[in-house]
Amino acid sequence: MSFINKSFIESIKKTKPISDFNNHTYISLKNKYVYLAVGKAANSTIKHHLYELEYHNTKFKTLSLHDRRCSPLLSPFQLDADFLAEFIKSDDVFKFTFVRNPFSRLLSCYLDRIVPKKSAPYRQLIKLLGKEVGDDISFESFVLGICDQSPYEMNNHWRLQVDEVCYSHINFDYIGRVESFAQDMANVWPKIAGNFESESLGEENKAPSITKSNSRLVDYYSERLVSSVVDKFSRDFEVFGYSMDLNSAY
């Protein structure tokens, strides 16, 4: 492994757990792209279209969008470290991701992953807060608890997006937004799919649950929580151009 490529891998390891990098980075050698998925930022819908593209002209069908073992796309660990670093840095490879307003992303995570009390993120959170399985967690406790974590310690569903997508280490060709998903996905698609057209591109929501968090922000955010999120997630607001005014998140 060359020094440069070893340095790339080591920089990723310092940003977030390498297991998360492996689990949430999707690589297509055939179509020459790398997709960095962000939890609670339309990644189920995006994967639906990417899998459809990868399986085009084959008899294979998508078995699961949520079990990584069923993905037709490669994970970083499946590639030689030198090849991986060179592929990700190549100008011929399209690197993209989608991000979301931090206010609505956190509320969506809370409603989808914490309130039902069944997910791995819920179990991680109750351990962090010193609670028992089955305990209700208020939105305030959720926000204040995760704001005490470092980005490295955070679950991928609420980790700062700049760290989740390794923004400092990957030169992205396109960063789409959930808020303008249809148009942004339409911009990405020709870069990776050529003439292949996906049905209902940018229109079909494949998320396992729909929280409509964007319309419920004022019901959950107090001034204290807005301040905490703005402070902790300042890099997300600044880098991705989101307003720190809650009312602008609608």
PDB file of C-alpha atoms in Angstrom:
ATOM      1  CA  MET A   1       0.000   0.000   0.000  1.00  0.00           C
ATOM      2  CA  SER A   2       1.452   3.359  -0.988  1.00  0.00           C
ATOM      3  CA  PHE A   3       1.941   6.100   1.594  1.00  0.00           C
ATOM      4  CA  ILE A   4      -0.636   8.347  -0.103  1.00  0.00           C
ATOM      5  CA  ASN A   5      -3.298   5.671  -0.210  1.00  0.00           C
ATOM      6  CA  LYS A   6      -2.567   4.497   3.318  1.00  0.00           C
ATOM      7  CA  SER A   7      -2.935   8.109   4.405  1.00  0.00           C
ATOM      8  CA  PHE A   8      -6.361   8.279   2.745  1.00  0.00           C
ATOM      9  CA  ILE A   9      -7.631   5.238   4.643  1.00  0.00           C
ATOM     10  CA  GLU A  10      -6.170   6.487   7.914  1.00  0.00           C
ATOM     11  CA  SER A  11      -7.863   9.870   7.451  1.00  0.00           C
ATOM     12  CA  ILE A  12     -11.200   8.121   6.998  1.00  0.00           C
ATOM     13  CA  LYS A  13     -10.633   6.084  10.156  1.00  0.00           C
ATOM     14  CA  LYS A  14     -10.069   9.300  12.124  1.00  0.00           C
ATOM     15  CA  THR A  15     -13.291  10.823  10.807  1.00  0.00           C
ATOM     16  CA  LYS A  16     -15.707   7.990  11.557  1.00  0.00           C
ATOM     17  CA  PRO A  17     -15.579   4.246  12.317  1.00  0.00           C
ATOM     18  CA  ILE A  18     -14.300   2.306   9.330  1.00  0.00           C
ATOM     19  CA  SER A  19     -17.276  -0.045   9.722  1.00  0.00           C
ATOM     20  CA  ASP A  20     -19.592   2.868   8.969  1.00  0.00           C
ATOM     21  CA  PHE A  21     -17.494   3.826   5.945  1.00  0.00           C
ATOM     22  CA  ASN A  22     -17.796   0.258   4.667  1.00  0.00           C
ATOM     23  CA  ASN A  23     -21.520   0.021   5.388  1.00  0.00           C
ATOM     24  CA  HIS A  24     -22.597   3.324   3.881  1.00  0.00           C
ATOM     25  CA  THR A  25     -20.311   3.792   0.884  1.00  0.00           C
ATOM     26  CA  TYR A  26     -21.608   2.344  -2.387  1.00  0.00           C
ATOM     27  CA  ILE A  27     -19.282   1.744  -5.328  1.00  0.00           C
ATOM     28  CA  SER A  28     -20.082   0.843  -8.928  1.00  0.00           C
ATOM     29  CA  LEU A  29     -17.122  -0.198 -11.039  1.00  0.00           C
ATOM     30  CA  LYS A  30     -19.391  -0.686 -14.048  1.00  0.00           C
ATOM     31  CA  ASN A  31     -20.948   2.767 -13.954  1.00  0.00           C
ATOM     32  CA  LYS A  32     -17.972   4.510 -12.336  1.00  0.00           C
ATOM     33  CA  TYR A  33     -19.501   6.244  -9.351  1.00  0.00           C
ATOM     34  CA  VAL A  34     -19.234   6.386  -5.576  1.00  0.00           C
ATOM     35  CA  TYR A  35     -22.267   7.222  -3.461  1.00  0.00           C
ATOM     36  CA  LEU A  36     -21.831   8.224   0.187  1.00  0.00           C
ATOM     37  CA  ALA A  37     -25.145   7.593   1.933  1.00  0.00           C
ATOM     38  CA  VAL A  38     -26.411   9.793   4.768  1.00  0.00           C
ATOM     39  CA  GLY A  39     -28.848   8.311   7.260  1.00  0.00           C
ATOM     40  CA  LYS A  40     -32.296   9.976   7.060  1.00  0.00           C
ATOM     41  CA  ALA A  41     -31.419  11.724   3.781  1.00  0.00           C
ATOM     42  CA  ALA A  42     -33.375   9.727   1.180  1.00  0.00           C
ATOM     43  CA  ASN A  43     -30.786   6.973   0.978  1.00  0.00           C
ATOM     44  CA  SER A  44     -33.414   4.189   0.680  1.00  0.00           C
ATOM     45  CA  THR A  45     -34.936   5.879  -2.358  1.00  0.00           C
ATOM     46  CA  ILE A  46     -31.528   6.527  -3.898  1.00  0.00           C
ATOM     47  CA  LYS A  47     -30.444   2.923  -3.371  1.00  0.00           C
ATOM     48  CA  HIS A  48     -33.650   1.711  -5.008  1.00  0.00           C
ATOM     49  CA  HIS A  49     -32.675   3.487  -8.224  1.00  0.00           C
ATOM     50  CA  LEU A  50     -28.988   2.569  -8.003  1.00  0.00           C
ATOM     51  CA  TYR A  51     -29.769  -1.117  -7.541  1.00  0.00           C
ATOM     52  CA  GLU A  52     -32.191  -0.986 -10.452  1.00  0.00           C
ATOM     53  CA  LEU A  53     -29.429   0.525 -12.583  1.00  0.00           C
ATOM     54  CA  GLU A  54     -26.855  -2.037 -11.505  1.00  0.00           C
ATOM     55  CA  TYR A  55     -29.184  -4.960 -12.256  1.00  0.00           C
ATOM     56  CA  HIS A  56     -30.229  -3.582 -15.661  1.00  0.00           C
ATOM     57  CA  ASN A  57     -30.146  -6.243 -18.399  1.00  0.00           C
ATOM     58  CA  THR A  58     -29.814  -9.068 -15.861  1.00  0.00           C
ATOM     59  CA  LYS A  59     -32.326 -11.433 -14.251  1.00  0.00           C
ATOM     60  CA  PHE A  60     -31.352 -10.279 -10.769  1.00  0.00           C
ATOM     61  CA  LYS A  61     -33.804  -8.363  -8.610  1.00  0.00           C
ATOM     62  CA  THR A  62     -33.345  -6.336  -5.452  1.00  0.00           C
ATOM     63  CA  LEU A  63     -33.933  -8.505  -2.383  1.00  0.00           C
ATOM     64  CA  SER A  64     -33.527  -5.807   0.254  1.00  0.00           C
ATOM     65  CA  LEU A  65     -32.601  -2.140   0.346  1.00  0.00           C
ATOM     66  CA  HIS A  66     -31.661  -2.362   4.008  1.00  0.00           C
ATOM     67  CA  ASP A  67     -29.478  -5.478   4.259  1.00  0.00           C
ATOM     68  CA  ARG A  68     -26.050  -4.523   2.931  1.00  0.00           C
ATOM     69  CA  ARG A  69     -25.320  -8.167   2.163  1.00  0.00           C
ATOM     70  CA  CYS A  70     -27.975  -7.966  -0.575  1.00  0.00           C
ATOM     71  CA  SER A  71     -26.456  -4.956  -2.323  1.00  0.00           C
ATOM     72  CA  PRO A  72     -25.144  -5.296  -5.891  1.00  0.00           C
ATOM     73  CA  LEU A  73     -22.817  -2.368  -5.189  1.00  0.00           C
ATOM     74  CA  LEU A  74     -19.373  -2.840  -3.749  1.00  0.00           C
ATOM     75  CA  SER A  75     -18.250  -1.813  -0.287  1.00  0.00           C
ATOM     76  CA  PRO A  76     -14.790  -0.253   0.258  1.00  0.00           C
ATOM     77  CA  PHE A  77     -13.471  -3.316   2.095  1.00  0.00           C
ATOM     78  CA  GLN A  78     -13.957  -5.394  -1.064  1.00  0.00           C
ATOM     79  CA  LEU A  79     -11.363  -3.386  -2.956  1.00  0.00           C
ATOM     80  CA  ASP A  80      -7.612  -3.265  -2.621  1.00  0.00           C
ATOM     81  CA  ALA A  81      -6.681  -0.150  -0.615  1.00  0.00           C
ATOM     82  CA  ASP A  82      -4.541   1.296  -3.411  1.00  0.00           C
ATOM     83  CA  PHE A  83      -7.259   0.738  -5.996  1.00  0.00           C
ATOM     84  CA  LEU A  84      -9.930   2.145  -3.666  1.00  0.00           C
ATOM     85  CA  ALA A  85      -8.050   5.391  -3.040  1.00  0.00           C
ATOM     86  CA  GLU A  86      -7.190   5.855  -6.710  1.00  0.00           C
ATOM     87  CA  PHE A  87     -10.775   5.102  -7.770  1.00  0.00           C
ATOM     88  CA  ILE A  88     -12.305   7.581  -5.335  1.00  0.00           C
ATOM     89  CA  LYS A  89      -9.801  10.275  -6.323  1.00  0.00           C
ATOM     90  CA  SER A  90     -10.136   9.713 -10.065  1.00  0.00           C
ATOM     91  CA  ASP A  91     -11.624  12.512 -12.166  1.00  0.00           C
ATOM     92  CA  ASP A  92     -13.351   9.814 -14.220  1.00  0.00           C
ATOM     93  CA  VAL A  93     -15.386   8.607 -11.227  1.00  0.00           C
ATOM     94  CA  PHE A  94     -18.525  10.506 -10.232  1.00  0.00           C
ATOM     95  CA  LYS A  95     -18.694  11.117  -6.489  1.00  0.00           C
ATOM     96  CA  PHE A  96     -22.025  12.216  -5.032  1.00  0.00           C
ATOM     97  CA  THR A  97     -24.141  12.375  -1.917  1.00  0.00           C
ATOM     98  CA  PHE A  98     -27.416  13.848  -0.668  1.00  0.00           C
ATOM     99  CA  VAL A  99     -27.799  15.897   2.505  1.00  0.00           C
ATOM    100  CA  ARG A 100     -30.698  17.263   4.527  1.00  0.00           C
ATOM    101  CA  ASN A 101     -31.499  20.225   6.748  1.00  0.00           C
ATOM    102  CA  PRO A 102     -30.153  19.256  10.206  1.00  0.00           C
ATOM    103  CA  PHE A 103     -33.370  20.290  11.975  1.00  0.00           C
ATOM    104  CA  SER A 104     -35.654  18.010   9.959  1.00  0.00           C
ATOM    105  CA  ARG A 105     -33.070  15.220   9.711  1.00  0.00           C
ATOM    106  CA  LEU A 106     -32.761  14.941  13.501  1.00  0.00           C
ATOM    107  CA  LEU A 107     -36.510  15.036  14.039  1.00  0.00           C
ATOM    108  CA  SER A 108     -37.018  12.392  11.349  1.00  0.00           C
ATOM    109  CA  CYS A 109     -34.415  10.207  13.053  1.00  0.00           C
ATOM    110  CA  TYR A 110     -36.139  10.649  16.409  1.00  0.00           C
ATOM    111  CA  LEU A 111     -39.608   9.818  15.085  1.00  0.00           C
ATOM    112  CA  ASP A 112     -38.453   6.893  12.951  1.00  0.00           C
ATOM    113  CA  ARG A 113     -35.676   5.319  15.023  1.00  0.00           C
ATOM    114  CA  ILE A 114     -36.152   6.377  18.645  1.00  0.00           C
ATOM    115  CA  VAL A 115     -39.897   6.627  19.292  1.00  0.00           C
ATOM    116  CA  PRO A 116     -40.692   3.013  18.173  1.00  0.00           C
ATOM    117  CA  LYS A 117     -38.014   1.703  20.607  1.00  0.00           C
ATOM    118  CA  LYS A 118     -37.012  -1.152  18.307  1.00  0.00           C
ATOM    119  CA  SER A 119     -33.889  -0.005  16.451  1.00  0.00           C
ATOM    120  CA  ALA A 120     -30.150  -0.262  17.000  1.00  0.00           C
ATOM    121  CA  PRO A 121     -29.924   3.564  17.244  1.00  0.00           C
ATOM    122  CA  TYR A 122     -32.509   3.441  20.058  1.00  0.00           C
ATOM    123  CA  ARG A 123     -30.460   0.855  21.940  1.00  0.00           C
ATOM    124  CA  GLN A 124     -27.328   2.954  21.449  1.00  0.00           C
ATOM    125  CA  LEU A 125     -29.122   6.033  22.738  1.00  0.00           C
ATOM    126  CA  ILE A 126     -30.539   4.459  25.902  1.00  0.00           C
ATOM    127  CA  LYS A 127     -27.060   3.201  26.755  1.00  0.00           C
ATOM    128  CA  LEU A 128     -25.714   6.714  26.255  1.00  0.00           C
ATOM    129  CA  LEU A 129     -28.442   8.189  28.490  1.00  0.00           C
ATOM    130  CA  GLY A 130     -28.258   5.464  31.138  1.00  0.00           C
ATOM    131  CA  LYS A 131     -31.819   4.299  30.452  1.00  0.00           C
ATOM    132  CA  GLU A 132     -33.411   0.853  30.226  1.00  0.00           C
ATOM    133  CA  VAL A 133     -34.803  -0.903  27.152  1.00  0.00           C
ATOM    134  CA  GLY A 134     -38.428   0.122  26.818  1.00  0.00           C
ATOM    135  CA  ASP A 135     -37.967   3.569  28.357  1.00  0.00           C
ATOM    136  CA  ASP A 136     -39.487   6.503  26.518  1.00  0.00           C
ATOM    137  CA  ILE A 137     -36.969   9.090  25.370  1.00  0.00           C
ATOM    138  CA  SER A 138     -38.122  12.670  24.922  1.00  0.00           C
ATOM    139  CA  PHE A 139     -37.004  14.671  21.915  1.00  0.00           C
ATOM    140  CA  GLU A 140     -35.182  17.035  24.276  1.00  0.00           C
ATOM    141  CA  SER A 141     -33.244  14.161  25.863  1.00  0.00           C
ATOM    142  CA  PHE A 142     -32.409  12.822  22.418  1.00  0.00           C
ATOM    143  CA  VAL A 143     -31.084  16.137  21.105  1.00  0.00           C
ATOM    144  CA  LEU A 144     -29.142  17.097  24.227  1.00  0.00           C
ATOM    145  CA  GLY A 145     -27.724  13.592  24.537  1.00  0.00           C
ATOM    146  CA  ILE A 146     -26.383  13.370  20.990  1.00  0.00           C
ATOM    147  CA  CYS A 147     -25.056  16.923  21.160  1.00  0.00           C
ATOM    148  CA  ASP A 148     -22.755  15.736  23.952  1.00  0.00           C
ATOM    149  CA  GLN A 149     -21.211  13.151  21.633  1.00  0.00           C
ATOM    150  CA  SER A 150     -18.256  13.674  19.339  1.00  0.00           C
ATOM    151  CA  PRO A 151     -19.023  13.167  15.625  1.00  0.00           C
ATOM    152  CA  TYR A 152     -16.955   9.972  15.704  1.00  0.00           C
ATOM    153  CA  GLU A 153     -19.090   8.548  18.529  1.00  0.00           C
ATOM    154  CA  MET A 154     -22.385   9.398  16.860  1.00  0.00           C
ATOM    155  CA  ASN A 155     -24.642   6.897  15.141  1.00  0.00           C
ATOM    156  CA  ASN A 156     -24.688   7.355  11.376  1.00  0.00           C
ATOM    157  CA  HIS A 157     -28.347   8.465  11.499  1.00  0.00           C
ATOM    158  CA  TRP A 158     -27.425  11.597  13.426  1.00  0.00           C
ATOM    159  CA  ARG A 159     -23.687  12.040  12.817  1.00  0.00           C
ATOM    160  CA  LEU A 160     -22.712  15.408  11.369  1.00  0.00           C
ATOM    161  CA  GLN A 161     -23.146  15.058   7.644  1.00  0.00           C
ATOM    162  CA  VAL A 162     -19.778  16.628   6.855  1.00  0.00           C
ATOM    163  CA  ASP A 163     -18.171  13.768   8.781  1.00  0.00           C
ATOM    164  CA  GLU A 164     -20.567  11.075   7.589  1.00  0.00           C
ATOM    165  CA  VAL A 165     -19.670  11.797   3.946  1.00  0.00           C
ATOM    166  CA  CYS A 166     -15.975  12.410   4.726  1.00  0.00           C
ATOM    167  CA  TYR A 167     -16.318  15.846   3.147  1.00  0.00           C
ATOM    168  CA  SER A 168     -12.734  16.868   3.951  1.00  0.00           C
ATOM    169  CA  HIS A 169     -11.290  13.816   2.196  1.00  0.00           C
ATOM    170  CA  ILE A 170     -13.474  13.340  -0.890  1.00  0.00           C
ATOM    171  CA  ASN A 171     -13.822  15.801  -3.761  1.00  0.00           C
ATOM    172  CA  PHE A 172     -17.523  15.526  -4.554  1.00  0.00           C
ATOM    173  CA  ASP A 173     -18.839  16.145  -8.031  1.00  0.00           C
ATOM    174  CA  TYR A 174     -22.384  16.688  -6.807  1.00  0.00           C
ATOM    175  CA  ILE A 175     -24.088  17.223  -3.456  1.00  0.00           C
ATOM    176  CA  GLY A 176     -27.855  17.009  -3.715  1.00  0.00           C
ATOM    177  CA  ARG A 177     -30.446  18.028  -1.172  1.00  0.00           C
ATOM    178  CA  VAL A 178     -33.466  16.132   0.080  1.00  0.00           C
ATOM    179  CA  GLU A 179     -35.410  19.386  -0.139  1.00  0.00           C
ATOM    180  CA  SER A 180     -34.918  19.498  -3.923  1.00  0.00           C
ATOM    181  CA  PHE A 181     -34.619  15.762  -4.404  1.00  0.00           C
ATOM    182  CA  ALA A 182     -36.442  15.293  -7.714  1.00  0.00           C
ATOM    183  CA  GLN A 183     -34.445  17.951  -9.541  1.00  0.00           C
ATOM    184  CA  ASP A 184     -31.126  17.019  -7.959  1.00  0.00           C
ATOM    185  CA  MET A 185     -31.565  13.310  -8.653  1.00  0.00           C
ATOM    186  CA  ALA A 186     -32.426  14.203 -12.246  1.00  0.00           C
ATOM    187  CA  ASN A 187     -29.092  16.041 -12.402  1.00  0.00           C
ATOM    188  CA  VAL A 188     -27.168  13.074 -11.009  1.00  0.00           C
ATOM    189  CA  TRP A 189     -28.783  10.381 -13.117  1.00  0.00           C
ATOM    190  CA  PRO A 190     -27.284  11.191 -16.566  1.00  0.00           C
ATOM    191  CA  LYS A 191     -23.814  11.211 -15.003  1.00  0.00           C
ATOM    192  CA  ILE A 192     -24.079   7.609 -13.831  1.00  0.00           C
ATOM    193  CA  ALA A 193     -26.799   5.955 -15.930  1.00  0.00           C
ATOM    194  CA  GLY A 194     -26.245   7.149 -19.481  1.00  0.00           C
ATOM    195  CA  ASN A 195     -29.407   6.556 -21.491  1.00  0.00           C
ATOM    196  CA  PHE A 196     -31.000   4.179 -18.992  1.00  0.00           C
ATOM    197  CA  GLU A 197     -34.213   5.671 -17.635  1.00  0.00           C
ATOM    198  CA  SER A 198     -35.519   4.736 -14.206  1.00  0.00           C
ATOM    199  CA  GLU A 199     -39.275   4.740 -13.670  1.00  0.00           C
ATOM    200  CA  SER A 200     -40.504   7.480 -11.303  1.00  0.00           C
ATOM    201  CA  LEU A 201     -36.982   8.847 -10.861  1.00  0.00           C
ATOM    202  CA  GLY A 202     -36.957  11.273  -7.980  1.00  0.00           C
ATOM    203  CA  GLU A 203     -40.643  10.763  -7.209  1.00  0.00           C
ATOM    204  CA  GLU A 204     -40.998   7.431  -5.423  1.00  0.00           C
ATOM    205  CA  ASN A 205     -40.193   7.466  -1.693  1.00  0.00           C
ATOM    206  CA  LYS A 206     -38.747   4.075  -0.698  1.00  0.00           C
ATOM    207  CA  ALA A 207     -38.197   4.920   2.966  1.00  0.00           C
ATOM    208  CA  PRO A 208     -39.518   2.207   5.330  1.00  0.00           C
ATOM    209  CA  SER A 209     -41.437   4.920   7.199  1.00  0.00           C
ATOM    210  CA  ILE A 210     -42.409   8.484   6.376  1.00  0.00           C
ATOM    211  CA  THR A 211     -42.320  10.909   9.325  1.00  0.00           C
ATOM    212  CA  LYS A 212     -43.213  14.215   7.600  1.00  0.00           C
ATOM    213  CA  SER A 213     -40.786  15.797  10.048  1.00  0.00           C
ATOM    214  CA  ASN A 214     -40.400  18.945   7.980  1.00  0.00           C
ATOM    215  CA  SER A 215     -43.970  20.005   8.806  1.00  0.00           C
ATOM    216  CA  ARG A 216     -43.680  19.172  12.510  1.00  0.00           C
ATOM    217  CA  LEU A 217     -40.585  21.127  13.563  1.00  0.00           C
ATOM    218  CA  VAL A 218     -42.321  23.763  15.682  1.00  0.00           C
ATOM    219  CA  ASP A 219     -44.086  21.030  17.621  1.00  0.00           C
ATOM    220  CA  TYR A 220     -40.789  19.639  18.879  1.00  0.00           C
ATOM    221  CA  TYR A 221     -38.108  22.333  18.853  1.00  0.00           C
ATOM    222  CA  SER A 222     -37.757  24.756  21.749  1.00  0.00           C
ATOM    223  CA  GLU A 223     -35.402  27.735  21.612  1.00  0.00           C
ATOM    224  CA  ARG A 224     -32.928  25.755  23.707  1.00  0.00           C
ATOM    225  CA  LEU A 225     -32.943  22.813  21.282  1.00  0.00           C
ATOM    226  CA  VAL A 226     -32.606  25.080  18.248  1.00  0.00           C
ATOM    227  CA  SER A 227     -29.573  26.682  19.876  1.00  0.00           C
ATOM    228  CA  SER A 228     -28.047  23.293  20.739  1.00  0.00           C
ATOM    229  CA  VAL A 229     -28.481  21.963  17.191  1.00  0.00           C
ATOM    230  CA  VAL A 230     -27.134  25.146  15.598  1.00  0.00           C
ATOM    231  CA  ASP A 231     -24.072  24.986  17.834  1.00  0.00           C
ATOM    232  CA  LYS A 232     -23.350  21.271  17.412  1.00  0.00           C
ATOM    233  CA  PHE A 233     -24.205  20.990  13.729  1.00  0.00           C
ATOM    234  CA  SER A 234     -22.793  24.369  12.670  1.00  0.00           C
ATOM    235  CA  ARG A 235     -20.517  22.797  10.061  1.00  0.00           C
ATOM    236  CA  ASP A 236     -23.486  21.113   8.370  1.00  0.00           C
ATOM    237  CA  PHE A 237     -25.395  24.389   8.223  1.00  0.00           C
ATOM    238  CA  GLU A 238     -22.381  26.285   6.895  1.00  0.00           C
ATOM    239  CA  VAL A 239     -20.898  23.772   4.435  1.00  0.00           C
ATOM    240  CA  PHE A 240     -24.214  22.740   2.868  1.00  0.00           C
ATOM    241  CA  GLY A 241     -25.759  26.203   2.945  1.00  0.00           C
ATOM    242  CA  TYR A 242     -28.709  25.622   5.260  1.00  0.00           C
ATOM    243  CA  SER A 243     -30.245  28.467   7.244  1.00  0.00           C
ATOM    244  CA  MET A 244     -29.872  28.320  11.010  1.00  0.00           C
ATOM    245  CA  ASP A 245     -33.365  29.803  11.300  1.00  0.00           C
ATOM    246  CA  LEU A 246     -35.851  27.036  12.147  1.00  0.00           C
ATOM    247  CA  ASN A 247     -38.586  28.771  10.179  1.00  0.00           C
ATOM    248  CA  SER A 248     -36.513  28.491   7.007  1.00  0.00           C
ATOM    249  CA  ALA A 249     -36.460  24.699   7.261  1.00  0.00           C
ATOM    250  CA  TYR A 250     -40.056  24.308   6.102  1.00  0.00           C
TER     251      TYR A 250
END
